[in-house]
Amino acid sequence: MSTVTPEASLAVNGGPKTVEEFEAKQGGWGLKVGVDEFMALADTWGYSEAAREKMRDILEEEDPYVNPRLTRYYNPRPSRAAMLEEYAREVFGVKYALGVNSGTSALMSAYVACGIGPGTEVIIPAYTFYATAAAVVASKGIPVIAEIDDSFTIDPEDVERKITPRTKAIVPVHMVGVCANMDAIMDIARRHDLVVIEDNAQSCGGKYKDRYLGTIGDMGCFSLSSYEVVGAGEAGLVLTNDEWLYIRATSQHDTAACWRPDRYAKERTPGELFCGQNYRMSEMAGTVNLVQLRRMEAQRVRYNTNLRAILGGLDQFRDTKLRRSNDPDGDVGYMLILAAGSRESASAIADALEAEGVPAGARGTRASRDWHIYSYWEQILEQKTATEEGCPFSCPYYEGPLPDYSEDMCARSADLFDRAVFLSVNQWWTPNDCASVAAAINKVCGFLG
Ligand SMILES: Cc1ncc(COP(=O)(O)O)c(C=O)c1O
C-alpha cells in the first residue's frame, strides 16, 4: 500500500530535504585533470623515471583540487589561449587575433571569413605546403596556381596574368623565412578589388619594410606547429584589423560561436552565424605557444644576423645564384637557398657541402614526392574530391573554365624547386661558424657552381 505524503512535506513547500548532503566528496566527474594527467604529460618530455618520481612526490604534497580543465571555458585558471591572443595583438600590433588548432584551420577560418566559396577563385603559389591549396577547395573555392619568382615566393606578374572576373583573393605565402613582394601584391589587390590573405606558416617573426608578416594583407594566417620556426605542438593563429572578418573567422573556427559576447544570442548582422567547425585552440597549445611567441623576435634577430654574416662572406659563382629576398633585413633567416644552374649541379653541390660538414639538401635529380610543389597535388590536378559529385570543381555556381591543371602548368617553379639547394642556418652559430659555412660554400661552388 503506498503512502501518500502530504503536500506540505515537499521541501519546495517548506518540508524537510530528502538529501541533506552526499557522502561523496567530489563532483560527478571527480578530479578530471590531476597529478596523474600531469605526470603523463611529463612523460612526453622524456624525463627519466627517477626524475618523474621526484616530481610526483612534490606534486602530491600540493592540494590537487584546482582541477584545471585544460579548456578555454569553465577553467579555474586564466585561459592560456586567451593570453596568447592578447599577446599576439600586442606584439603584432593588430586589433584582432584568433588562436586556432592548426595552420590549416587558420587558413580555413580566413578563407571562409573572406567569402571564399562556390564560384570563387583564389590565386596561390606553385611552391607552398599543400594545405594552402587544400583549404581553398575545402572552402569550396577553386585554387589557381601561379608561378614563383627567384625569391621562391609568388610572382606578382603571374598573379596579375591569372586574375579573372571570378578571382576573390590572392594568397602570398612567405616561404622558408622570406617574404613575398607585398607592395606589388597589395597594389594588384587594390587595383582589382581583391582580398589578400597572407599564409605566414613558415616565416613567423619575419618582416616586410618593418611590418610583421601576416599584418599587411586583410588577414594573416600562421601555423604554430612544432615543424615551424615558431611553434610547438599543433596550433595556428589568425590576425586581422577588420572586425567583421574577425567575427566571421570566429564563427567558422567555433560553430557554437562561443566567443561572441552573448553565446546564445541570435546573429547581430546577417552573415555572422553559419555552420562552421571546431578549430578551438587547446589550452596546452596556448600555453606552449605563448612561450614560443615571446621568443620570436630575439630568435629572428639571431637567425637573420647569421644568415647575413654567411651571405656577406660569399663569392660570385658562375651559374649558382642566391635566393633573392624581397626585404633582407626582414628575413627570418633560418634557411639559405641557392639556385644551382641545373638539377645535377644542385645534387652535386648539396652532397659536396654535406661532405664539407655543412648540413645541406637538394631535390636535384631525386624523383621523390613532395607536398610543397604543386606538381604532386593530384587532389587538385586531378580534381579528387571526397564524394563523387566533384564539388567545388563541378559546382554550377562556378562559371569559368577551370584552370588548365597539369604537372607542367608552372614549369618555371618546378624547375626552380628542382635546382634549389637548401642549407639550414643555425641561430646559435658563432661568427666563426658562419665564416666556416661561407668558406665551405665558396669552396664547393667555386668548383661546382
Ligand atoms: C605554408 C604553409 N601553410 C600552411 C601549413 C599548414 O599548417 P598546419 O600543419 O599547422 O596545419 C603549413 C604547414 O607546414 C605550411 O608550411
XYZ file of C-alpha atoms and ligand atoms in Angstrom:
465
model
C 0.000 0.000 0.000
C 1.505 3.336 -0.993
C 1.630 6.149 1.494
C 0.662 9.483 0.049
C 2.765 12.161 1.741
C 1.036 15.433 2.482
C 1.895 18.201 0.013
C 3.225 20.332 2.821
C 6.054 17.832 3.370
C 7.639 18.673 -0.039
C 10.847 20.567 0.511
C 9.660 23.105 -2.055
C 6.743 23.794 0.319
C 8.954 24.060 3.379
C 9.159 20.357 4.312
C 12.441 18.565 5.222
C 15.021 17.938 2.447
C 15.426 14.315 1.379
C 19.144 14.727 0.657
C 20.939 16.950 3.105
C 24.411 16.106 1.880
C 26.038 13.481 -0.365
C 28.739 11.406 1.213
C 30.829 11.528 -1.972
C 33.392 14.275 -1.610
C 33.996 15.015 -5.310
C 31.785 16.234 -8.155
C 30.386 13.706 -10.654
C 33.455 13.822 -12.875
C 35.791 13.742 -9.919
C 39.202 15.250 -10.297
C 39.371 15.379 -14.081
C 42.874 16.701 -14.538
C 45.160 15.993 -11.621
C 48.589 14.637 -10.784
C 48.237 11.509 -12.960
C 47.497 13.606 -16.041
C 50.353 15.971 -15.186
C 52.726 13.024 -14.846
C 51.555 11.559 -18.153
C 52.421 14.889 -19.690
C 55.854 14.947 -18.027
C 56.469 11.561 -19.620
C 56.149 13.121 -23.099
C 59.107 15.375 -22.248
C 61.176 12.239 -21.797
C 62.154 12.768 -18.158
C 63.730 9.734 -16.539
C 61.674 7.601 -14.191
C 63.757 8.800 -11.235
C 63.046 12.440 -12.104
C 59.349 11.692 -12.563
C 59.142 10.009 -9.174
C 60.632 13.112 -7.561
C 58.120 15.291 -9.404
C 55.215 13.100 -8.287
C 56.363 13.295 -4.661
C 56.455 17.088 -4.832
C 53.128 17.350 -6.645
C 51.326 15.055 -4.249
C 52.183 17.351 -1.368
C 50.159 20.095 -3.067
C 46.359 20.486 -2.982
C 45.251 18.602 -6.102
C 41.770 20.123 -6.254
C 42.499 23.038 -8.602
C 41.283 20.735 -11.354
C 42.314 22.734 -14.421
C 40.067 21.689 -17.289
C 42.656 22.470 -19.955
C 39.875 24.145 -21.911
C 39.223 27.784 -22.570
C 35.811 27.558 -20.941
C 34.921 26.578 -17.376
C 38.572 26.713 -16.461
C 39.509 27.792 -12.939
C 42.791 29.144 -14.299
C 43.122 32.073 -16.753
C 42.837 30.778 -20.324
C 46.239 30.417 -21.966
C 44.673 30.555 -25.438
C 43.147 33.926 -24.493
C 46.511 35.081 -23.110
C 48.199 34.063 -26.362
C 45.650 36.054 -28.364
C 46.210 39.089 -26.150
C 49.971 38.822 -26.559
C 49.625 38.332 -30.337
C 47.531 41.517 -30.622
C 50.197 43.399 -28.706
C 53.317 42.046 -30.373
C 51.968 42.122 -33.942
C 50.143 45.436 -33.378
C 46.765 44.251 -34.723
C 43.228 44.715 -33.448
C 42.180 41.057 -33.577
C 43.958 37.747 -33.043
C 42.314 34.336 -33.039
C 44.072 31.215 -31.768
C 43.146 28.008 -33.623
C 44.306 24.408 -33.611
C 46.475 24.388 -36.782
C 47.741 26.457 -39.687
C 45.257 24.714 -41.955
C 42.433 25.754 -39.602
C 43.776 29.311 -39.660
C 43.566 29.284 -43.463
C 40.072 27.757 -43.421
C 38.884 30.396 -40.954
C 40.340 33.229 -43.024
C 39.143 31.882 -46.370
C 35.586 31.393 -45.124
C 35.660 34.765 -43.350
C 36.613 36.472 -46.612
C 33.823 34.817 -48.572
C 35.795 32.191 -50.464
C 33.093 29.760 -51.560
C 31.234 28.417 -54.601
C 32.141 30.238 -57.799
C 35.257 31.987 -56.457
C 38.903 31.590 -57.443
C 41.921 32.043 -55.171
C 45.424 32.619 -56.528
C 48.095 30.689 -54.638
C 51.778 29.992 -55.381
C 53.055 26.815 -57.035
C 55.525 26.395 -54.191
C 53.880 26.207 -50.782
C 52.773 23.458 -48.456
C 49.745 21.696 -49.964
C 47.476 22.939 -47.111
C 47.367 26.430 -48.692
C 45.706 24.878 -51.735
C 43.653 22.190 -49.987
C 41.955 24.730 -47.729
C 40.753 26.627 -50.816
C 38.992 23.502 -52.083
C 37.695 22.661 -48.598
C 36.198 26.177 -48.534
C 34.583 25.345 -51.910
C 36.752 27.739 -53.920
C 38.922 26.972 -56.950
C 42.715 27.233 -56.491
C 44.523 28.981 -59.334
C 48.210 28.182 -59.209
C 50.721 30.932 -60.029
C 54.474 30.754 -60.652
C 57.056 31.723 -58.054
C 59.975 34.004 -58.869
C 63.625 33.970 -57.799
C 62.588 34.847 -54.226
C 60.805 31.464 -54.089
C 57.566 33.338 -53.358
C 54.586 34.107 -55.606
C 55.439 36.028 -58.771
C 53.288 39.207 -58.861
C 53.404 39.340 -62.672
C 51.961 35.845 -62.939
C 49.342 36.701 -60.317
C 48.143 39.588 -62.456
C 48.029 37.376 -65.557
C 45.853 34.858 -63.702
C 43.166 37.230 -62.464
C 39.679 36.540 -63.875
C 36.248 38.010 -63.049
C 35.923 35.126 -60.551
C 39.092 35.912 -58.580
C 38.309 36.729 -54.989
C 41.638 36.520 -53.175
C 45.413 36.315 -53.505
C 47.362 34.214 -51.000
C 51.029 35.214 -50.867
C 52.982 32.614 -48.882
C 56.130 33.793 -47.116
C 58.232 30.724 -47.775
C 61.044 29.412 -45.596
C 61.806 32.691 -43.899
C 61.455 35.112 -46.810
C 58.568 37.488 -47.500
C 56.595 37.748 -50.705
C 56.715 41.036 -52.617
C 53.922 42.601 -50.569
C 53.972 46.059 -52.196
C 53.334 44.513 -55.602
C 50.695 42.090 -54.267
C 48.815 44.804 -52.347
C 48.922 47.078 -55.378
C 47.433 44.370 -57.609
C 44.805 43.544 -54.999
C 43.697 47.167 -54.646
C 43.504 47.704 -58.401
C 41.375 44.567 -58.873
C 39.400 44.793 -55.615
C 40.752 41.519 -54.245
C 41.308 40.280 -50.721
C 44.850 39.400 -49.574
C 45.307 36.538 -47.114
C 48.937 36.047 -46.094
C 49.996 32.485 -45.347
C 52.796 33.032 -42.871
C 53.119 29.479 -41.571
C 56.815 29.393 -42.460
C 58.095 32.873 -41.584
C 56.666 33.810 -38.196
C 58.530 36.877 -36.934
C 59.629 37.903 -40.422
C 59.051 41.460 -41.582
C 58.473 43.399 -44.769
C 59.542 47.047 -44.632
C 59.429 46.915 -40.829
C 55.911 45.457 -40.677
C 55.398 41.959 -39.337
C 54.401 39.441 -41.987
C 50.790 38.455 -41.503
C 49.719 42.036 -40.692
C 49.952 43.590 -44.167
C 47.107 41.872 -46.040
C 43.463 41.727 -44.962
C 44.164 38.623 -42.898
C 47.303 36.790 -41.795
C 47.455 33.062 -41.077
C 50.122 31.251 -39.079
C 50.862 27.657 -38.256
C 52.308 27.420 -34.747
C 53.105 23.745 -35.069
C 56.387 22.175 -33.985
C 57.588 21.884 -37.595
C 57.569 25.686 -37.941
C 60.283 28.138 -36.903
C 57.997 29.483 -34.155
C 55.593 26.951 -32.703
C 55.167 23.903 -30.510
C 52.654 21.077 -30.656
C 49.869 21.814 -33.127
C 48.331 25.268 -33.320
C 47.587 28.214 -35.556
C 46.814 31.908 -35.431
C 44.722 34.343 -37.492
C 45.374 38.104 -37.426
C 43.295 40.941 -38.826
C 42.404 44.575 -38.230
C 38.915 44.099 -39.653
C 36.204 43.428 -37.061
C 33.786 41.784 -39.490
C 36.436 39.385 -40.830
C 37.356 38.538 -37.241
C 33.732 37.853 -36.320
C 33.298 35.567 -39.348
C 36.594 33.776 -38.660
C 35.474 33.130 -35.073
C 32.169 31.704 -36.351
C 33.987 29.319 -38.682
C 36.502 28.271 -36.030
C 33.851 27.552 -33.402
C 30.464 26.865 -34.831
C 28.829 27.169 -31.426
C 30.042 30.772 -31.622
C 31.189 30.687 -28.031
C 33.499 33.614 -28.483
C 30.676 36.142 -29.011
C 29.753 38.465 -26.143
C 26.451 36.569 -25.793
C 26.924 32.979 -26.848
C 23.249 32.104 -27.399
C 22.099 35.384 -28.929
C 20.648 35.489 -32.438
C 23.023 36.802 -35.071
C 23.689 40.505 -34.776
C 24.300 41.005 -38.509
C 23.403 38.683 -41.412
C 26.466 36.570 -42.199
C 27.634 36.327 -38.582
C 26.269 32.844 -37.883
C 26.595 29.878 -40.198
C 27.576 26.217 -39.886
C 31.302 26.187 -39.217
C 33.655 23.768 -37.484
C 35.501 23.453 -34.183
C 39.094 24.603 -34.525
C 39.414 25.973 -30.981
C 42.991 26.306 -29.731
C 43.674 23.914 -26.863
C 44.978 25.255 -23.584
C 48.065 23.080 -23.966
C 48.834 24.647 -27.333
C 48.077 28.101 -25.941
C 50.475 27.525 -23.052
C 53.485 26.395 -25.043
C 52.945 28.792 -27.931
C 52.733 31.839 -25.714
C 56.279 30.951 -24.658
C 57.249 30.423 -28.305
C 55.818 33.784 -29.416
C 57.711 35.559 -26.645
C 60.925 34.191 -28.136
C 60.041 35.149 -31.709
C 61.794 38.495 -32.092
C 65.088 37.588 -30.412
C 65.201 34.388 -32.419
C 64.647 36.202 -35.718
C 67.482 38.596 -34.904
C 69.864 35.676 -34.196
C 68.923 33.828 -37.391
C 69.000 36.936 -39.543
C 72.393 38.002 -38.169
C 73.866 34.612 -39.017
C 72.312 34.477 -42.488
C 73.632 37.975 -43.278
C 77.085 37.014 -41.973
C 77.227 33.975 -44.262
C 75.854 35.785 -47.321
C 78.296 38.641 -46.713
C 81.195 36.189 -46.987
C 80.178 34.601 -50.296
C 81.915 34.959 -53.669
C 80.134 35.334 -57.008
C 79.599 31.974 -58.697
C 79.397 31.002 -62.342
C 75.847 29.620 -62.517
C 74.693 29.330 -58.903
C 72.635 32.269 -57.661
C 71.382 33.233 -54.202
C 67.697 33.207 -53.497
C 66.613 36.850 -53.817
C 64.990 38.407 -50.769
C 62.202 40.994 -51.036
C 63.490 42.570 -47.816
C 66.775 41.124 -46.499
C 66.500 42.915 -43.148
C 63.138 41.270 -42.516
C 64.169 37.699 -43.372
C 63.739 35.233 -40.571
C 66.909 33.664 -41.954
C 66.700 30.041 -40.923
C 67.264 28.799 -44.462
C 69.847 29.797 -47.019
C 68.746 28.822 -50.525
C 71.000 28.641 -53.551
C 69.611 28.171 -57.055
C 72.097 25.976 -58.916
C 72.460 26.050 -62.698
C 70.928 22.586 -63.141
C 69.315 19.773 -61.165
C 72.527 17.775 -61.475
C 74.674 20.530 -60.026
C 72.129 21.092 -57.208
C 72.589 17.454 -56.162
C 76.361 17.660 -56.512
C 76.584 20.920 -54.516
C 74.390 19.565 -51.681
C 76.433 16.352 -51.469
C 79.698 18.278 -51.522
C 78.516 20.665 -48.801
C 77.479 17.740 -46.620
C 80.943 16.244 -47.172
C 82.458 19.570 -46.042
C 80.449 19.253 -42.805
C 77.706 21.742 -43.679
C 74.105 20.453 -43.466
C 72.523 20.862 -46.905
C 69.950 19.154 -49.087
C 68.560 19.375 -52.603
C 65.851 17.650 -54.501
C 68.047 17.834 -57.588
C 67.835 14.644 -59.596
C 65.819 12.746 -56.988
C 62.316 11.766 -58.039
C 60.903 11.702 -54.509
C 57.447 13.134 -53.962
C 56.988 16.382 -52.055
C 53.783 18.129 -50.897
C 55.477 21.532 -51.214
C 55.423 21.674 -55.001
C 52.171 21.807 -56.984
C 53.105 19.020 -59.422
C 52.343 16.429 -56.699
C 48.973 17.898 -55.728
C 46.970 15.241 -57.593
C 43.988 16.026 -55.387
C 43.830 19.307 -57.271
C 45.391 18.494 -60.617
C 43.043 15.503 -60.992
C 40.208 17.134 -59.033
C 39.915 14.367 -56.472
C 37.159 15.142 -54.006
C 35.689 13.377 -51.002
C 32.466 12.490 -52.809
C 31.998 11.685 -56.461
C 29.914 14.774 -57.340
C 33.245 16.610 -57.545
C 32.286 19.861 -55.760
C 33.604 22.538 -55.980
C 35.172 21.743 -59.364
C 31.780 20.778 -60.796
C 29.809 23.444 -58.936
C 27.111 25.129 -61.096
C 27.991 28.461 -59.445
C 31.447 28.204 -60.979
C 31.158 29.952 -64.312
C 34.625 29.825 -65.729
C 36.706 27.252 -67.476
C 38.748 25.521 -64.779
C 42.466 26.350 -64.727
C 44.406 24.143 -67.083
C 45.626 21.847 -64.278
C 48.668 19.789 -65.263
C 52.032 18.728 -63.873
C 53.830 21.278 -66.022
C 51.424 24.206 -65.704
C 54.051 26.115 -63.658
C 57.163 24.632 -65.214
C 59.342 27.587 -64.162
C 58.522 26.996 -60.489
C 59.077 23.230 -60.723
C 62.452 23.824 -62.363
C 63.490 26.362 -59.707
C 62.459 23.971 -56.933
C 64.467 21.132 -58.505
C 67.575 23.339 -58.750
C 67.345 24.629 -55.175
C 69.980 23.788 -52.576
C 68.647 24.241 -49.020
C 71.061 24.954 -46.226
C 69.670 25.193 -42.685
C 71.151 28.101 -40.753
C 71.664 27.592 -37.031
C 70.688 30.556 -34.850
C 73.396 29.579 -32.350
C 76.281 29.529 -34.835
C 79.087 31.815 -33.750
C 80.709 34.355 -36.132
C 83.454 31.760 -36.708
C 80.874 29.090 -37.539
C 79.261 31.460 -40.062
C 82.654 32.223 -41.613
C 83.341 28.470 -41.937
C 79.984 27.891 -43.634
C 80.663 30.731 -46.086
C 84.116 29.252 -46.761
C 82.583 25.835 -47.444
C 80.040 27.290 -49.887
C 82.792 29.256 -51.655
C 84.969 26.144 -51.869
C 82.203 23.911 -53.223
C 80.530 26.382 -55.566
C 83.931 27.596 -56.753
C 84.329 24.164 -58.374
C 80.772 23.011 -58.943
C 78.747 26.154 -59.294
C 52.959 27.352 -45.966
C 52.118 26.509 -45.058
N 50.806 26.735 -44.964
C 50.016 26.021 -44.141
C 50.523 24.998 -43.373
C 49.617 24.172 -42.532
O 49.903 24.257 -41.183
P 49.478 23.065 -40.182
O 50.333 21.893 -40.475
O 49.709 23.635 -38.823
O 48.030 22.796 -40.441
C 51.890 24.720 -43.434
C 52.481 23.632 -42.607
O 53.579 23.220 -42.749
C 52.705 25.489 -44.298
O 54.028 25.259 -44.403
